mmCIF file of C-alpha atoms in Angstrom:
data_model
loop_
_atom_site.group_PDB
_atom_site.id
_atom_site.type_symbol
_atom_site.label_atom_id
_atom_site.label_comp_id
_atom_site.label_asym_id
_atom_site.label_seq_id
_atom_site.Cartn_x
_atom_site.Cartn_y
_atom_site.Cartn_z
ATOM 1 C CA MET A 1 68.371 188.569 -49.591
ATOM 2 C CA PRO A 2 71.983 187.384 -50.168
ATOM 3 C CA ASP A 3 73.695 185.746 -47.201
ATOM 4 C CA GLU A 4 76.438 187.939 -45.736
ATOM 5 C CA PHE A 5 78.684 184.909 -45.231
ATOM 6 C CA THR A 6 80.142 182.279 -47.527
ATOM 7 C CA HIS A 7 79.615 178.879 -45.935
ATOM 8 C CA ILE A 8 82.555 176.519 -46.479
ATOM 9 C CA VAL A 9 82.200 172.827 -45.687
ATOM 10 C CA MET A 10 85.356 170.773 -45.218
ATOM 11 C CA TYR A 11 84.205 168.075 -47.617
ATOM 12 C CA SER A 12 86.310 165.010 -46.893
ATOM 13 C CA GLY A 13 84.551 162.448 -49.058
ATOM 14 C CA GLY A 14 83.076 160.862 -45.957
ATOM 15 C CA ILE A 15 79.388 160.549 -45.211
ATOM 16 C CA GLY A 16 79.612 162.835 -42.179
ATOM 17 C CA SER A 17 80.767 165.782 -44.250
ATOM 18 C CA TRP A 18 77.948 165.085 -46.736
ATOM 19 C CA ALA A 19 75.363 165.143 -43.942
ATOM 20 C CA ALA A 20 76.878 168.343 -42.547
ATOM 21 C CA ALA A 21 76.824 169.953 -46.003
ATOM 22 C CA ARG A 22 73.185 169.000 -46.470
ATOM 23 C CA ARG A 23 72.225 170.712 -43.209
ATOM 24 C CA VAL A 24 74.178 173.840 -44.145
ATOM 25 C CA ILE A 25 72.530 173.977 -47.577
ATOM 26 C CA GLU A 26 69.054 173.454 -46.123
ATOM 27 C CA LYS A 27 69.643 176.495 -43.933
ATOM 28 C CA HIS A 28 71.614 178.811 -46.225
ATOM 29 C CA GLY A 29 71.021 177.619 -49.805
ATOM 30 C CA ALA A 30 73.452 175.959 -52.199
ATOM 31 C CA ASP A 31 74.517 179.229 -53.836
ATOM 32 C CA ASN A 32 76.133 180.345 -50.575
ATOM 33 C CA VAL A 33 77.982 177.065 -49.938
ATOM 34 C CA LYS A 34 81.364 175.801 -51.134
ATOM 35 C CA LEU A 35 82.602 172.252 -50.596
ATOM 36 C CA LEU A 36 86.371 172.130 -50.011
ATOM 37 C CA PHE A 37 88.136 168.805 -50.603
ATOM 38 C CA THR A 38 91.828 168.282 -49.787
ATOM 39 C CA ASP A 39 93.339 165.371 -51.712
ATOM 40 C CA THR A 40 96.079 163.186 -50.194
ATOM 41 C CA ARG A 41 96.669 161.454 -53.555
ATOM 42 C CA ILE A 42 96.115 157.992 -52.053
ATOM 43 C CA GLU A 43 92.325 158.050 -51.959
ATOM 44 C CA ASP A 44 90.129 155.144 -52.996
ATOM 45 C CA GLN A 45 88.910 155.651 -56.555
ATOM 46 C CA ASP A 46 85.303 155.389 -55.402
ATOM 47 C CA LEU A 47 85.809 158.428 -53.171
ATOM 48 C CA TYR A 48 86.054 160.630 -56.272
ATOM 49 C CA ARG A 49 82.852 159.135 -57.671
ATOM 50 C CA PHE A 50 81.049 159.828 -54.411
ATOM 51 C CA LEU A 51 82.592 163.280 -54.067
ATOM 52 C CA ARG A 52 81.395 164.487 -57.455
ATOM 53 C CA GLU A 53 78.027 162.747 -57.483
ATOM 54 C CA SER A 54 77.132 164.017 -54.035
ATOM 55 C CA ALA A 55 78.331 167.562 -54.744
ATOM 56 C CA ALA A 56 76.272 167.660 -57.934
ATOM 57 C CA SER A 57 73.226 166.410 -56.036
ATOM 58 C CA LEU A 58 73.680 169.047 -53.342
ATOM 59 C CA GLY A 59 74.074 171.742 -55.976
ATOM 60 C CA ALA A 60 77.043 173.425 -54.274
ATOM 61 C CA GLU A 61 80.406 174.271 -55.802
ATOM 62 C CA LEU A 62 83.079 171.611 -55.259
ATOM 63 C CA ILE A 63 86.653 172.871 -54.886
ATOM 64 C CA GLU A 64 89.517 170.372 -54.952
ATOM 65 C CA ILE A 65 92.976 171.296 -53.677
ATOM 66 C CA ALA A 66 96.146 169.305 -52.962
ATOM 67 C CA ASP A 67 99.699 169.738 -51.737
ATOM 68 C CA GLY A 68 100.668 167.276 -54.471
ATOM 69 C CA ARG A 69 102.523 164.825 -52.251
ATOM 70 C CA THR A 70 101.267 161.534 -50.861
ATOM 71 C CA PRO A 71 101.709 160.849 -47.139
ATOM 72 C CA TRP A 72 104.755 158.686 -47.818
ATOM 73 C CA GLU A 73 106.343 161.300 -50.054
ATOM 74 C CA LEU A 74 105.839 163.766 -47.226
ATOM 75 C CA PHE A 75 107.319 161.409 -44.605
ATOM 76 C CA PHE A 76 110.452 160.911 -46.689
ATOM 77 C CA SER A 77 110.817 164.618 -47.450
ATOM 78 C CA ILE A 78 110.623 165.684 -43.783
ATOM 79 C CA GLY A 79 112.431 162.631 -42.394
ATOM 80 C CA TYR A 80 109.608 161.758 -40.013
ATOM 81 C CA MET A 81 107.032 158.970 -40.278
ATOM 82 C CA GLY A 82 103.553 159.564 -38.929
ATOM 83 C CA ASN A 83 102.230 157.308 -36.183
ATOM 84 C CA THR A 84 99.380 157.166 -33.668
ATOM 85 C CA ARG A 85 100.875 160.062 -31.689
ATOM 86 C CA ALA A 86 101.737 162.469 -34.510
ATOM 87 C CA ASP A 87 100.128 163.026 -37.914
ATOM 88 C CA PRO A 88 102.245 165.243 -40.180
ATOM 89 C CA CYS A 89 100.284 163.908 -43.156
ATOM 90 C CA SER A 90 96.907 165.257 -42.066
ATOM 91 C CA LYS A 91 98.517 168.454 -40.763
ATOM 92 C CA VAL A 92 100.435 169.265 -43.950
ATOM 93 C CA LEU A 93 98.274 167.634 -46.631
ATOM 94 C CA LYS A 94 94.893 168.625 -45.180
ATOM 95 C CA ARG A 95 94.776 171.210 -42.390
ATOM 96 C CA ASP A 96 97.610 173.457 -43.547
ATOM 97 C CA ILE A 97 96.559 173.701 -47.184
ATOM 98 C CA ALA A 98 92.932 174.221 -46.191
ATOM 99 C CA ASP A 99 93.999 177.025 -43.852
ATOM 100 C CA ARG A 100 96.096 178.623 -46.589
ATOM 101 C CA TRP A 101 93.223 178.431 -49.052
ATOM 102 C CA LEU A 102 90.890 180.072 -46.554
ATOM 103 C CA LYS A 103 93.332 182.917 -45.879
ATOM 104 C CA GLU A 104 93.880 183.473 -49.601
ATOM 105 C CA HIS A 105 90.154 183.750 -50.398
ATOM 106 C CA TYR A 106 88.350 184.866 -47.241
ATOM 107 C CA THR A 107 88.638 186.541 -43.868
ATOM 108 C CA PRO A 108 87.193 185.525 -40.495
ATOM 109 C CA GLU A 109 84.588 188.224 -41.013
ATOM 110 C CA ASN A 110 83.066 186.934 -44.252
ATOM 111 C CA CYS A 111 82.908 183.145 -43.966
ATOM 112 C CA ILE A 112 81.855 180.308 -41.679
ATOM 113 C CA VAL A 113 83.612 176.929 -41.848
ATOM 114 C CA TYR A 114 81.878 173.617 -41.131
ATOM 115 C CA VAL A 115 83.197 170.156 -40.229
ATOM 116 C CA GLY A 116 81.459 166.790 -40.192
ATOM 117 C CA ILE A 117 82.165 165.800 -36.593
ATOM 118 C CA ASP A 118 78.999 164.513 -34.932
ATOM 119 C CA TRP A 119 77.402 164.346 -31.484
ATOM 120 C CA SER A 120 79.280 161.176 -30.509
ATOM 121 C CA GLU A 121 82.618 163.038 -30.488
ATOM 122 C CA GLN A 122 81.533 166.579 -29.808
ATOM 123 C CA HIS A 123 84.291 166.985 -27.195
ATOM 124 C CA ARG A 124 86.767 167.123 -30.069
ATOM 125 C CA PHE A 125 84.939 170.166 -31.361
ATOM 126 C CA LEU A 126 83.845 171.872 -28.128
ATOM 127 C CA GLY A 127 86.692 170.775 -25.843
ATOM 128 C CA ASN A 128 86.584 168.505 -22.791
ATOM 129 C CA ASP A 129 86.142 168.920 -19.045
ATOM 130 C CA LYS A 130 89.889 168.563 -18.501
ATOM 131 C CA GLY A 131 90.535 171.913 -20.106
ATOM 132 C CA LYS A 132 91.658 170.748 -23.532
ATOM 133 C CA ALA A 133 90.438 173.202 -26.147
ATOM 134 C CA GLY A 134 88.394 171.836 -29.024
ATOM 135 C CA LEU A 135 88.612 172.768 -32.677
ATOM 136 C CA GLN A 136 86.101 175.605 -32.316
ATOM 137 C CA LYS A 137 88.307 177.511 -29.868
ATOM 138 C CA ARG A 138 91.640 176.607 -31.474
ATOM 139 C CA LYS A 139 90.578 178.036 -34.825
ATOM 140 C CA LEU A 140 89.585 181.469 -33.516
ATOM 141 C CA PRO A 141 89.173 184.114 -34.901
ATOM 142 C CA TRP A 142 87.798 181.912 -37.713
ATOM 143 C CA LYS A 143 84.275 180.768 -37.012
ATOM 144 C CA TYR A 144 83.852 176.983 -37.147
ATOM 145 C CA GLU A 145 80.623 175.066 -36.697
ATOM 146 C CA ALA A 146 79.699 171.366 -36.506
ATOM 147 C CA PRO A 147 76.062 170.932 -37.597
ATOM 148 C CA LEU A 148 75.911 167.244 -36.661
ATOM 149 C CA ILE A 149 76.481 167.822 -32.960
ATOM 150 C CA GLU A 150 72.988 169.312 -32.891
ATOM 151 C CA ALA A 151 69.607 167.530 -32.942
ATOM 152 C CA PRO A 152 68.231 165.684 -34.731
ATOM 153 C CA TYR A 153 71.106 163.332 -33.913
ATOM 154 C CA LEU A 154 72.129 161.007 -36.721
ATOM 155 C CA THR A 155 73.876 157.649 -36.690
ATOM 156 C CA LYS A 156 76.040 156.383 -39.506
ATOM 157 C CA GLU A 157 73.160 154.110 -40.506
ATOM 158 C CA ASP A 158 70.810 157.104 -40.636
ATOM 159 C CA ILE A 159 73.164 158.941 -42.976
ATOM 160 C CA ILE A 160 73.665 155.950 -45.267
ATOM 161 C CA GLU A 161 69.902 155.501 -45.485
ATOM 162 C CA ALA A 162 69.477 159.186 -46.363
ATOM 163 C CA LEU A 163 72.133 158.895 -49.055
ATOM 164 C CA GLU A 164 70.468 155.887 -50.627
ATOM 165 C CA GLN A 165 67.085 157.632 -50.538
ATOM 166 C CA SER A 166 68.644 160.529 -52.433
ATOM 167 C CA GLY A 167 69.876 158.128 -55.122
ATOM 168 C CA ILE A 168 73.581 158.227 -54.222
ATOM 169 C CA ALA A 169 75.506 155.044 -53.480
ATOM 170 C CA PRO A 170 77.546 155.409 -50.274
ATOM 171 C CA PRO A 171 81.336 155.112 -50.614
ATOM 172 C CA ARG A 172 82.249 151.461 -50.993
ATOM 173 C CA LEU A 173 84.782 151.481 -48.120
ATOM 174 C CA TYR A 174 81.950 151.764 -45.599
ATOM 175 C CA LYS A 175 80.245 148.678 -46.985
ATOM 176 C CA MET A 176 83.566 146.848 -46.749
ATOM 177 C CA GLY A 177 83.794 147.608 -43.032
ATOM 178 C CA PHE A 178 86.123 150.614 -42.969
ATOM 179 C CA PRO A 179 85.148 153.305 -40.429
ATOM 180 C CA HIS A 180 86.046 156.178 -42.762
ATOM 181 C CA ASN A 181 86.488 156.894 -46.469
ATOM 182 C CA ASN A 182 89.870 158.592 -46.502
ATOM 183 C CA CYS A 183 93.345 157.618 -47.692
ATOM 184 C CA GLY A 184 92.119 154.443 -49.355
ATOM 185 C CA GLY A 185 91.561 152.686 -46.031
ATOM 186 C CA PHE A 186 95.050 153.580 -44.782
ATOM 187 C CA CYS A 187 95.714 155.849 -41.805
ATOM 188 C CA ILE A 188 98.724 156.265 -39.525
ATOM 189 C CA LYS A 189 96.361 156.732 -36.570
ATOM 190 C CA THR A 190 94.456 153.524 -37.140
ATOM 191 C CA GLY A 191 94.916 150.235 -35.336
ATOM 192 C CA HIS A 192 95.631 146.563 -35.961
ATOM 193 C CA ALA A 193 92.041 145.705 -36.911
ATOM 194 C CA GLN A 194 91.832 148.257 -39.713
ATOM 195 C CA PHE A 195 95.207 147.241 -41.109
ATOM 196 C CA GLU A 196 94.011 143.627 -41.109
ATOM 197 C CA LEU A 197 90.917 144.761 -43.015
ATOM 198 C CA LEU A 198 93.117 146.673 -45.464
ATOM 199 C CA TYR A 199 95.234 143.555 -45.977
ATOM 200 C CA ARG A 200 92.206 141.379 -46.709
ATOM 201 C CA ALA A 201 90.305 143.925 -48.817
ATOM 202 C CA PHE A 202 93.218 145.506 -50.708
ATOM 203 C CA PRO A 203 96.341 143.339 -50.322
ATOM 204 C CA ASP A 204 98.280 145.358 -52.884
ATOM 205 C CA ARG A 205 97.647 148.564 -50.959
ATOM 206 C CA PHE A 206 98.742 146.924 -47.735
ATOM 207 C CA LYS A 207 101.920 145.641 -49.367
ATOM 208 C CA HIS A 208 102.656 149.126 -50.740
ATOM 209 C CA HIS A 209 102.444 150.651 -47.268
ATOM 210 C CA GLU A 210 104.476 147.764 -45.847
ATOM 211 C CA LYS A 211 107.162 148.407 -48.476
ATOM 212 C CA MET A 212 107.198 152.164 -47.809
ATOM 213 C CA GLU A 213 107.452 151.641 -44.064
ATOM 214 C CA GLN A 214 110.387 149.240 -44.527
ATOM 215 C CA ARG A 215 112.154 151.711 -46.825
ATOM 216 C CA PHE A 216 111.742 154.410 -44.201
ATOM 217 C CA ARG A 217 113.089 152.124 -41.473
ATOM 218 C CA GLU A 218 116.136 151.368 -43.594
ATOM 219 C CA MET A 219 116.662 155.050 -44.406
ATOM 220 C CA LYS A 220 116.626 156.000 -40.725
ATOM 221 C CA GLY A 221 118.455 152.882 -39.535
ATOM 222 C CA ARG A 222 116.096 152.586 -36.581
ATOM 223 C CA ASP A 223 113.353 150.275 -35.331
ATOM 224 C CA LEU A 224 110.460 152.554 -36.285
ATOM 225 C CA ALA A 225 106.872 151.574 -37.063
ATOM 226 C CA ILE A 226 103.391 153.034 -37.462
ATOM 227 C CA LEU A 227 101.924 150.474 -35.059
ATOM 228 C CA ARG A 228 102.811 149.282 -31.564
ATOM 229 C CA ASP A 229 102.632 145.791 -30.074
ATOM 230 C CA ARG A 230 101.768 145.595 -26.364
ATOM 231 C CA ARG A 231 101.644 141.836 -25.933
ATOM 232 C CA GLY A 232 103.445 140.614 -22.850
ATOM 233 C CA GLY A 233 103.091 143.974 -21.135
ATOM 234 C CA VAL A 234 105.926 145.533 -23.135
ATOM 235 C CA THR A 235 105.261 148.192 -25.772
ATOM 236 C CA LYS A 236 107.454 147.993 -28.836
ATOM 237 C CA PRO A 237 107.356 149.026 -32.515
ATOM 238 C CA PHE A 238 105.356 146.616 -34.648
ATOM 239 C CA PRO A 239 106.145 146.917 -38.382
ATOM 240 C CA LEU A 240 103.495 146.109 -40.956
ATOM 241 C CA SER A 241 105.617 143.173 -42.112
ATOM 242 C CA LYS A 242 105.203 141.564 -38.683
ATOM 243 C CA LEU A 243 101.508 142.377 -38.612
ATOM 244 C CA ARG A 244 101.127 140.670 -42.007
ATOM 245 C CA GLU A 245 102.886 137.566 -40.641
ATOM 246 C CA ARG A 246 100.533 137.544 -37.670
ATOM 247 C CA ILE A 247 97.487 137.933 -39.929
ATOM 248 C CA GLU A 248 98.654 135.044 -42.091
ATOM 249 C CA LYS A 249 99.853 132.704 -39.324
ATOM 250 C CA GLN A 250 98.111 133.737 -36.079
ATOM 251 C CA PRO A 251 94.937 135.667 -37.019
ATOM 252 C CA ASP A 252 93.332 134.885 -33.645
ATOM 253 C CA LEU A 253 95.911 137.185 -32.021
ATOM 254 C CA ILE A 254 94.651 140.256 -33.905
ATOM 255 C CA ASP A 255 92.561 142.608 -31.778
ATOM 256 C CA LYS A 256 89.385 142.770 -33.889
ATOM 257 C CA PHE A 257 88.244 145.972 -32.156
ATOM 258 C CA ASP A 258 91.475 147.983 -32.497
ATOM 259 C CA PHE A 259 90.450 150.405 -35.263
ATOM 260 C CA GLY A 260 92.170 153.458 -33.813
ATOM 261 C CA GLY A 261 90.936 156.867 -34.895
ATOM 262 C CA CYS A 262 91.312 159.448 -37.638
ATOM 263 C CA GLY A 263 90.624 163.166 -37.194
ATOM 264 C CA CYS A 264 92.318 165.076 -39.984
ATOM 265 C CA PHE A 265 90.389 168.320 -39.534
ATOM 266 C CA ILE A 266 89.786 167.965 -35.819
ATOM 267 C CA ASP A 267 93.132 167.250 -34.141
ATOM 268 C CA ASP A 268 96.185 169.461 -33.864
#
């Protein structure tokens, strides 16, 4: 009997969205599932390999959409640079175009949308005890579900092991120490530790983002930066150029645990 809903997985290229898609397919069948990928145009090349290999293995249709701009092109066009407090890049380049695609092809009555958030951050999906609404409530009347907040509970290591058992190599960024597989290791919500990792793993990428940030600073004529420095008890903008100098000259001063967070389909 055909399923009355189309099941749409927000397929980010990360291992969480793969695990969520697998659970959806196990329950509803691949013919009823579509994998929706939103491209920021600065992804790691191995993301596309993983995206297509994993989609083919799952047997579901992969749909790729894009605004067409990179995050930096967006920042320059709107005159605002993303930072840890505001993420116009994930809003415009991911959430907004995904929402438009949904409205163009479906209604809240004929589809269910799935995200890869897991049990360790279920408050971002369900809401918290302070009254902040989670994604599930904010997206109403669209029906959103998060299969990985339910048992059996999986760790990142569990998912990587399952991928390898299915014959698919996990995205290389995970093996290099990055916490996610989006935007080529870059994220305006991330912290000093991940930018240090980006500098050491992909120095050319780091230098590109450093250059773009400096161009934006010059365009606005203001002391703006993605990062903040709180040393000495005073919070101030901390440009990537200064972070690079610290990495090169005073690496012991880098907070090795400051990875920040990325939640393109979760936060508003």
